[in-house]
XYZ file of C-alpha atoms in Angstrom:
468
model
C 83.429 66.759 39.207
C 80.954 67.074 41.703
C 78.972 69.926 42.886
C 80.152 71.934 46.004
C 77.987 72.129 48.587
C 76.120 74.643 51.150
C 78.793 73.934 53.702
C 81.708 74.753 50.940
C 80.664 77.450 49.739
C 80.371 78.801 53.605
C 83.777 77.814 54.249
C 85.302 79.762 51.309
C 83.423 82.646 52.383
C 85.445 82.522 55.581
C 88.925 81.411 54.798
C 89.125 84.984 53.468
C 93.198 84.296 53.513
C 92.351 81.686 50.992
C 92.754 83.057 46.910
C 89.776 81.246 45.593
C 86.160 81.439 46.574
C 83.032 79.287 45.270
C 80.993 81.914 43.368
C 77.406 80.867 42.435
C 77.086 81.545 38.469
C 74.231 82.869 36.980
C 72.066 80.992 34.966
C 72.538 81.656 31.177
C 68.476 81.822 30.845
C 65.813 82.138 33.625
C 64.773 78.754 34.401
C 61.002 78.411 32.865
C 58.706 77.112 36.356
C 55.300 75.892 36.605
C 53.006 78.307 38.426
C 52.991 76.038 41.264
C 56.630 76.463 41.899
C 56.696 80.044 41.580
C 56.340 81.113 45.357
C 59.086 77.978 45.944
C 61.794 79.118 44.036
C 61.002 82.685 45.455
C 61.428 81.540 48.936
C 64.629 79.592 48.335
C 66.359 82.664 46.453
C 65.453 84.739 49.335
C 67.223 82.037 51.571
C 70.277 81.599 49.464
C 70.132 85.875 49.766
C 69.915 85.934 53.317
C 72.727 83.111 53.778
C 75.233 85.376 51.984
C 74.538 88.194 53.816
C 75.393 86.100 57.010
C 78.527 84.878 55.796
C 79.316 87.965 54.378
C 78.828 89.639 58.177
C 80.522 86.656 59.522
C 83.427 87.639 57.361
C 84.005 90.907 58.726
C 83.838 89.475 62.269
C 86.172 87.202 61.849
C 88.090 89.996 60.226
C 87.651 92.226 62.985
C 87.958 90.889 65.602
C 91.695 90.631 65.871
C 92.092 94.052 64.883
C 89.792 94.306 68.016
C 92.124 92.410 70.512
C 94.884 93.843 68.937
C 93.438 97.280 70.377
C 92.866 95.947 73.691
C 96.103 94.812 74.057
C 97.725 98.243 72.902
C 95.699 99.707 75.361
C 96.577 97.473 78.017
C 100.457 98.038 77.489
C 99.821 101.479 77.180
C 97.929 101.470 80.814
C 100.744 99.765 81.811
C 103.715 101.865 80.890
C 102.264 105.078 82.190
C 101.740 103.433 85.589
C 104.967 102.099 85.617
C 106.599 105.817 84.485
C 104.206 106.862 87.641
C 105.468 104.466 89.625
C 109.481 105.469 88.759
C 108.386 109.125 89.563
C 108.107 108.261 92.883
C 111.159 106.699 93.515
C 113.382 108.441 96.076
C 115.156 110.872 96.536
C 113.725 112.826 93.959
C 109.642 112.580 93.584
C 107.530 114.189 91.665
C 104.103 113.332 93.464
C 101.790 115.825 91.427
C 103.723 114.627 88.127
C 102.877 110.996 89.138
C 99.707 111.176 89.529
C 98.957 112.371 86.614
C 100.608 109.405 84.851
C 98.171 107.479 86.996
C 95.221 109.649 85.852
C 96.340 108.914 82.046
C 96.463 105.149 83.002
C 93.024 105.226 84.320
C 91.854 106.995 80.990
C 93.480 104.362 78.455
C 91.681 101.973 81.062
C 88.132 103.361 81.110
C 88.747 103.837 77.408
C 89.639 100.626 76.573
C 86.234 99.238 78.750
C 83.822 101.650 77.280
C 84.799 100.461 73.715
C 84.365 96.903 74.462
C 87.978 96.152 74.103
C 88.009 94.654 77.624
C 85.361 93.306 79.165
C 85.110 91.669 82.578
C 84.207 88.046 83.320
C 80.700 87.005 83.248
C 79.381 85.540 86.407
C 77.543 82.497 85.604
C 73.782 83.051 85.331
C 72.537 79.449 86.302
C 74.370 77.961 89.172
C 74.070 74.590 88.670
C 75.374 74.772 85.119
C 78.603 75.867 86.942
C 78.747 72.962 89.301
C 78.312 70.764 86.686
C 81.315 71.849 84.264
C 83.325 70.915 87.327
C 82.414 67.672 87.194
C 80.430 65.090 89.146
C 82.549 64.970 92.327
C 81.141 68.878 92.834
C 77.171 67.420 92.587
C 76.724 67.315 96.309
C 77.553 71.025 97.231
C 74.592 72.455 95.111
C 72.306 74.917 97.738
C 68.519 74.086 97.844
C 66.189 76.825 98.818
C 64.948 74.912 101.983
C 67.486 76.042 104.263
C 70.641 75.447 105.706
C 71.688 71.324 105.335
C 73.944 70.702 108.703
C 74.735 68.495 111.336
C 72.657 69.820 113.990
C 74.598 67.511 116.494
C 78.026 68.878 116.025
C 76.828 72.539 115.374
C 75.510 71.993 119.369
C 78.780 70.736 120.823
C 80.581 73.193 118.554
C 78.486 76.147 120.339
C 78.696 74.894 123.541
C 82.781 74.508 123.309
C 82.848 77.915 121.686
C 80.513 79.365 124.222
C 83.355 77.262 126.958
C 86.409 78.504 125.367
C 85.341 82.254 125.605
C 84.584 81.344 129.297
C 88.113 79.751 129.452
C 90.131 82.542 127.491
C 89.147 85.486 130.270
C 92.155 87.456 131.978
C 93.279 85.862 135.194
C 92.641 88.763 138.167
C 96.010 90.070 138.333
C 97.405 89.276 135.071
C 97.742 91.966 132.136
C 96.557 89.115 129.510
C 95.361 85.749 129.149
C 97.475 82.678 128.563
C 97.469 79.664 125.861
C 97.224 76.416 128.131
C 96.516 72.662 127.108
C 92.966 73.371 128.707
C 91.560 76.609 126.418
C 93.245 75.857 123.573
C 92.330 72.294 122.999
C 88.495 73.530 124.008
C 88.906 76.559 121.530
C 90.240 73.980 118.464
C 87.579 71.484 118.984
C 84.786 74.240 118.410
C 86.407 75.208 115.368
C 86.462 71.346 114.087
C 82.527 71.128 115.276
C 81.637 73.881 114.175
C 83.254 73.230 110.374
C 81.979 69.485 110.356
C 78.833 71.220 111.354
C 78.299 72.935 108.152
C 80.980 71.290 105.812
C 79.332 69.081 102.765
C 81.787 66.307 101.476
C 81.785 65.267 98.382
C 80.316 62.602 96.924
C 82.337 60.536 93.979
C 80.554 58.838 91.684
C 81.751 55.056 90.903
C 84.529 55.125 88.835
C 86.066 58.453 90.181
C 90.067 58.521 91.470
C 90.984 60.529 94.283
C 93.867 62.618 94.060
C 95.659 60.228 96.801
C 94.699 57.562 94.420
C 96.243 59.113 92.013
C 99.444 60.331 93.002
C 99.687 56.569 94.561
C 99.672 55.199 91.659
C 101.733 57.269 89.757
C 104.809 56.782 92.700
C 104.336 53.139 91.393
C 104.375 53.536 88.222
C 108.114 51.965 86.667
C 108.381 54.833 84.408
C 107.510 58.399 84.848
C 105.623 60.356 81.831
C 105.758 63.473 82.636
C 104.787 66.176 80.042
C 105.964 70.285 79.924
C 103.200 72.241 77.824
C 104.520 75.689 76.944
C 102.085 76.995 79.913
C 104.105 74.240 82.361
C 107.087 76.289 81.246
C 106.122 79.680 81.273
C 104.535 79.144 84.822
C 108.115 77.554 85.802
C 109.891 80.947 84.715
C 107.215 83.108 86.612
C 108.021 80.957 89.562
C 111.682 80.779 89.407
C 111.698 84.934 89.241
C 109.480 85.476 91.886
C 111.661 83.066 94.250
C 114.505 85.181 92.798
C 113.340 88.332 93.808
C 111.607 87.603 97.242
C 114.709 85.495 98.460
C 117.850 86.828 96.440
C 120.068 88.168 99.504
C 117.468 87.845 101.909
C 120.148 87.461 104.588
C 121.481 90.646 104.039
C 118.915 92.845 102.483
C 117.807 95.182 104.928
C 121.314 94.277 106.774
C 119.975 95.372 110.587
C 117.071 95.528 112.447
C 115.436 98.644 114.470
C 113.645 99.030 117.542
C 110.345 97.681 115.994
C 112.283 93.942 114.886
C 114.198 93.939 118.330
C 110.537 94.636 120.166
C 109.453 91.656 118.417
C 112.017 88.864 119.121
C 111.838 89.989 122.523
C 108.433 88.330 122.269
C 109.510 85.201 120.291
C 111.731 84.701 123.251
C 108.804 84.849 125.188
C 107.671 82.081 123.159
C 110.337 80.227 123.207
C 110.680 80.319 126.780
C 107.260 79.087 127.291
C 104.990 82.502 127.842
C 102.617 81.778 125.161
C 99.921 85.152 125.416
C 96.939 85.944 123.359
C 98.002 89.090 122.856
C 101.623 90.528 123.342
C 101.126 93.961 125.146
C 105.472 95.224 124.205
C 105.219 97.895 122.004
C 102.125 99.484 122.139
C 100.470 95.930 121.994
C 100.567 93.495 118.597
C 98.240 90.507 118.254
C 100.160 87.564 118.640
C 100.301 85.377 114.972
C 103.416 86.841 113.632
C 105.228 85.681 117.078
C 104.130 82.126 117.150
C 104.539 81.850 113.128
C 108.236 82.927 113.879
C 108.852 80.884 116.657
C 108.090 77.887 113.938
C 110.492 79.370 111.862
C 113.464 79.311 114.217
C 112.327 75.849 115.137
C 112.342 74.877 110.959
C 115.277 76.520 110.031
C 117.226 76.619 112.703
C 118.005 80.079 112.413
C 117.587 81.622 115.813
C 115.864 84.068 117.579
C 117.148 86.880 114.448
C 116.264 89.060 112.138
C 116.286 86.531 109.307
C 114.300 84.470 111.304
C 111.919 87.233 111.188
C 112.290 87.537 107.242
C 111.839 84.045 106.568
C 108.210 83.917 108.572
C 106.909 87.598 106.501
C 108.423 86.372 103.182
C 107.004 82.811 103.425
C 103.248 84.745 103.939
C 104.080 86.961 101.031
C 104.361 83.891 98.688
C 100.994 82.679 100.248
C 99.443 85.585 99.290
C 101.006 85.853 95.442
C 99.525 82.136 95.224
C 96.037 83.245 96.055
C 95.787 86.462 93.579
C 96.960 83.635 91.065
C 93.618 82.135 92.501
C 91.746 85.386 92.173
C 92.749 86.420 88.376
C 92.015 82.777 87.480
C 88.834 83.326 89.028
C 87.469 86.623 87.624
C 89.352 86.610 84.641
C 91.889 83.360 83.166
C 95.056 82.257 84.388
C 96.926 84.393 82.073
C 95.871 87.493 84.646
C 96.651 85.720 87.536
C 99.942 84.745 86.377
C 100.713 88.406 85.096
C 99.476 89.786 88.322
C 102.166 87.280 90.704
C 104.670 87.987 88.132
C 104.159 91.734 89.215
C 103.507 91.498 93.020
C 106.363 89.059 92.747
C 109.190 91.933 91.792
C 107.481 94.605 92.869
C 109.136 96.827 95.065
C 106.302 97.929 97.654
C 105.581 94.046 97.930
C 108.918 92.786 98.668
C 109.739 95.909 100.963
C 107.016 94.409 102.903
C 108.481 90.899 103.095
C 111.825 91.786 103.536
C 111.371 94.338 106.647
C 109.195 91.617 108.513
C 106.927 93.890 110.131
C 103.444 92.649 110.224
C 102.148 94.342 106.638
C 102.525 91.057 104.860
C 100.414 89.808 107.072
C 97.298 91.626 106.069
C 97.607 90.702 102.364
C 98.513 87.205 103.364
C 95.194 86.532 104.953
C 93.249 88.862 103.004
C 93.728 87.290 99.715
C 92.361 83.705 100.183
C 89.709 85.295 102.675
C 88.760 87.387 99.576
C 89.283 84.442 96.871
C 87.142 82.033 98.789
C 84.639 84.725 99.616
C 84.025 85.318 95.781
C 84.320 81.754 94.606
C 81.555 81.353 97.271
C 79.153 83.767 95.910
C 79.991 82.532 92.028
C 79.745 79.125 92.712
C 76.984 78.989 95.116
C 79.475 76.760 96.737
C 78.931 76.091 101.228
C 82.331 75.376 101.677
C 84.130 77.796 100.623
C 82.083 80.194 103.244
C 83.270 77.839 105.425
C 87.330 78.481 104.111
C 86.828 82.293 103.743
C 85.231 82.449 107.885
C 88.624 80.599 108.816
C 90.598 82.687 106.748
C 88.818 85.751 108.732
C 89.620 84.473 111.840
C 93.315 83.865 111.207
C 93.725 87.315 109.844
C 91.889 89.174 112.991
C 95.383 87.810 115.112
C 97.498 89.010 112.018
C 97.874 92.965 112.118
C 95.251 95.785 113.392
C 94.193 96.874 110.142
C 92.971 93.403 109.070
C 90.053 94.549 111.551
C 88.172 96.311 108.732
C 88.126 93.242 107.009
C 84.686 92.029 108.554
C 83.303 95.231 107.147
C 84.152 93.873 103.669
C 81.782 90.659 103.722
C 79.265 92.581 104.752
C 80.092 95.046 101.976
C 80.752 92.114 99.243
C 77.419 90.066 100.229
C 75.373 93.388 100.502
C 76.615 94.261 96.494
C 75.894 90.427 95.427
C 72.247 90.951 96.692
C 71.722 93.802 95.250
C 72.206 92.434 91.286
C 70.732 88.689 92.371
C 67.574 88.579 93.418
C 66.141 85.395 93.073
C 65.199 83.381 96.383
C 67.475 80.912 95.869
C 70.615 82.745 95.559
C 69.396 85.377 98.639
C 68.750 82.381 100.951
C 72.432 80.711 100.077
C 74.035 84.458 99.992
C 72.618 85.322 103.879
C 73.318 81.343 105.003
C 76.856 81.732 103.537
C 77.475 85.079 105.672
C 76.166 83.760 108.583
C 78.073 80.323 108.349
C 81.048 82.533 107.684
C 80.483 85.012 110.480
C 80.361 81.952 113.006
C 83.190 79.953 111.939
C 85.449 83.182 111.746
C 84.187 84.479 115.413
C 84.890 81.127 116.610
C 88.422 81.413 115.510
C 88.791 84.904 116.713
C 87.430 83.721 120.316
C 90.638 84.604 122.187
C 90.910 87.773 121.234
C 87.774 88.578 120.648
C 87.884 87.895 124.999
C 90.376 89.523 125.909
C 89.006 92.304 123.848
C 86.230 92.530 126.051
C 88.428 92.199 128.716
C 90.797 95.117 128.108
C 89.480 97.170 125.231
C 92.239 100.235 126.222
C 94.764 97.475 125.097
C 93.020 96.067 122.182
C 92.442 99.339 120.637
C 95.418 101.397 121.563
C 97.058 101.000 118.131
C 93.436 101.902 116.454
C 93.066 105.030 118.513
């Protein structure tokens, strides 16, 4: 039989579910040395000493540790369920405010609890950016920073200026008019400064020989005879999340809320408008609304075929609620693992505060519909070190600003977000790319804001009427 070695006697230290162990016997009579071996077989006792010590602390890692996820999860379902009895105390008619949030006070507890004893620790942000870029695989090479400056197309970042700098010329109110108009002339101006302006700054990728597009690849598979196409449990599981959310945010959705009010009439007054062929900037009915949810409607009616109605009205806010669940599946995944951004939209997806939103079609939906890839992009952009993504998260800025008042505050936030990143990074390299990614974001986003950001020069009473 022969002799087990180092690495089996290691492993039956650590299949402590196993019934038998190697044990190393003791010699029936000291071995007799030379005195030249003396300090040798001193030295190697003390290693085989130390080596059982480590397995033996290995062991009780190994050991531990589940009883130390095990606690993290009780703690997590605990959060949970006395944030969710919070959450039923303030259902109507009868709420108990002061009663709920104390059940939110408990949750935060278990929370801080469970971080201060390790049991749930937040996602490390990579420490070496280039080590990042390069788990993602060579198609990703291209978009690493350099502390230089800011790589661009000079040429297109001129013309983009310069139509940027003629659409704000363009979008001013007409003397006698309340607001500004869309026309063939401005708004074909305005979208080519946006396209310079993103080709200015945008770095494509570079594939390495041998690397298949995802065209390529779906090409090919649409020839393929036969079809392979393989369910993992996670395929499944993310099917079932999907299928409930689509429940929930569409079940009824013709009927539930049954009518309108004054606020949903006010508004397909202006999809009319749209309609018609009166396409504003900004729709001045009501107190004055910025003008996205209108036009995004109008495309609805023109989809669906549903008229200028409520449910037309639904369709638009519910459709922006789903964009928004698919980006905080972006953000968990980002911070944390997919598993917490699929138990987040499984949450937001039945929720009731989130589907109220969706369902009344007032403009709320609209502020976490932008907001969340504006804030995914943002962060991916300061993790990855990554240009483009700046570039996605200016856009997404823009958008928002003609989305609902509120979404004003949002500008505040990069400032906020890059000002925080600085302050815990503070090598050159990463400062230079932070700054150059807030800039490239703050002139992609103001280029997209352009008409509005005109007229609210123009008419700042109008603009800010809903603020003040």
């Amino acid at each position: 039989m022969s002799e087990p070695s180092v690495l089996d006697y290691v492993k039956s230290k650590l299949a402590f579910w196993a019934h038998s162990s190697i044990e190393i016997p003791a010699p029936d009579q000291p071995a007799v040395e030379p005195d030249g071996m003396k300090d040798e077989a001193y030295a190697g006792e003390t290693a085989l000493a130390g080596l059982e010590r480590a397995v033996d602390s290995a062991q009780a890692d190994v050991v531990a540790q589940p009883r130390g996820a095990a606690s993290g999860v009780l703690f997590a379902l605990g959060a949970l369920a006395l944030a969710l009895i919070a959450q039923l105390l303030l259902e109507p008619p009868n709420r108990a405010a002061v009663t709920a949030a104390v059940f939110y006070a408990l949750s935060a507890v278990l929370i801080g609890m469970a971080y201060f004893r390790g049991l749930v620790v937040p996602a490390e942000i990579p420490d070496d950016p280039d080590e990042s870029l390069a788990a993602q695989g060579p198609a990703e090479v291209s978009e690493r920073p350099t502390a230089k400056g800011i790589d661009l197309n000079f040429l297109s970042l001129i013309v983009g200026l310069v139509l940027m700098a003629g659409a704000f010329f363009l979008f001013g109110t007409p003397p006698g008019q309340e607001v500004p108009f869309f026309d063939f002339l401005n708004t074909a101006v305005w979208l080519l400064s946006i396209g310079y302006l993103v080709r200015a700054f945008y770095q494509f990728k570079q594939r390495e020989n041998g690397t298949v597009g995802l065209r390529a690849r779906i090409t090919s598979f649409l020839k393929e005879p036969r079809w392979h196409i393989t369910f993992t449990r996670w395929t499944v599981i993310v099917l079932v999340v999907i299928g409930v959310v689509l429940f929930f945010r569409f079940y009824r959705l013709t009927s539930v809320p049954m009518n309108a009010v004054s606020d949903q009439a006010e508004k397909l007054l202006d999809v009319n408008d749209v309609l018609t062929g009166t396409y504003r900037v900004f729709f001045p009915r009501n107190t004055g609304r910025e003008a996205f949810q209108f036009y995004w409607t109008a495309l609805m009616v023109k989809l669906f075929d549903t008229g200028v109605t409520f449910l037309s009205l639904k369709i638009g806010t519910t459709l922006i609620g789903l964009l928004a669940l698919y980006y905080m599946y972006r953000i968990g995944e980002l911070i944390g693992n997919r598993w917490i951004g699929l138990l987040a939209v499984l949450f937001c997806g039945f929720s009731y505060w989130a589907q109220t939103q969706s369902r009344i079609a007032l403009r709320f939906t609209l502020y976490a519909g932008f907001y969340a890839p504006f804030l995914y992009y943002l962060l991916r952009g300061l993790r990855r070190l990554n240009r483009n993504d700046f570039i996605w998260a200016g856009i997404w800025l823009g958008i928002g600003l003609h989305g609902y008042t509120s979404y004003r505050i949002v500008p505040f936030v990069a400032l906020a977000g890059v000002a925080i990143y600085l302050l815990h990074n503070r090598t050159e390299k990463k400062i230079n790319f932070a700054l150059s990614g807030l800039l490239i974001l703050g002139l992609v986003s103001l280029a997209v804001f352009i008409p509005l950001f005109r007229f609210a020069l123009d008419r700042p009473d109008l603009i800010t009427y809903r603020s003040l």
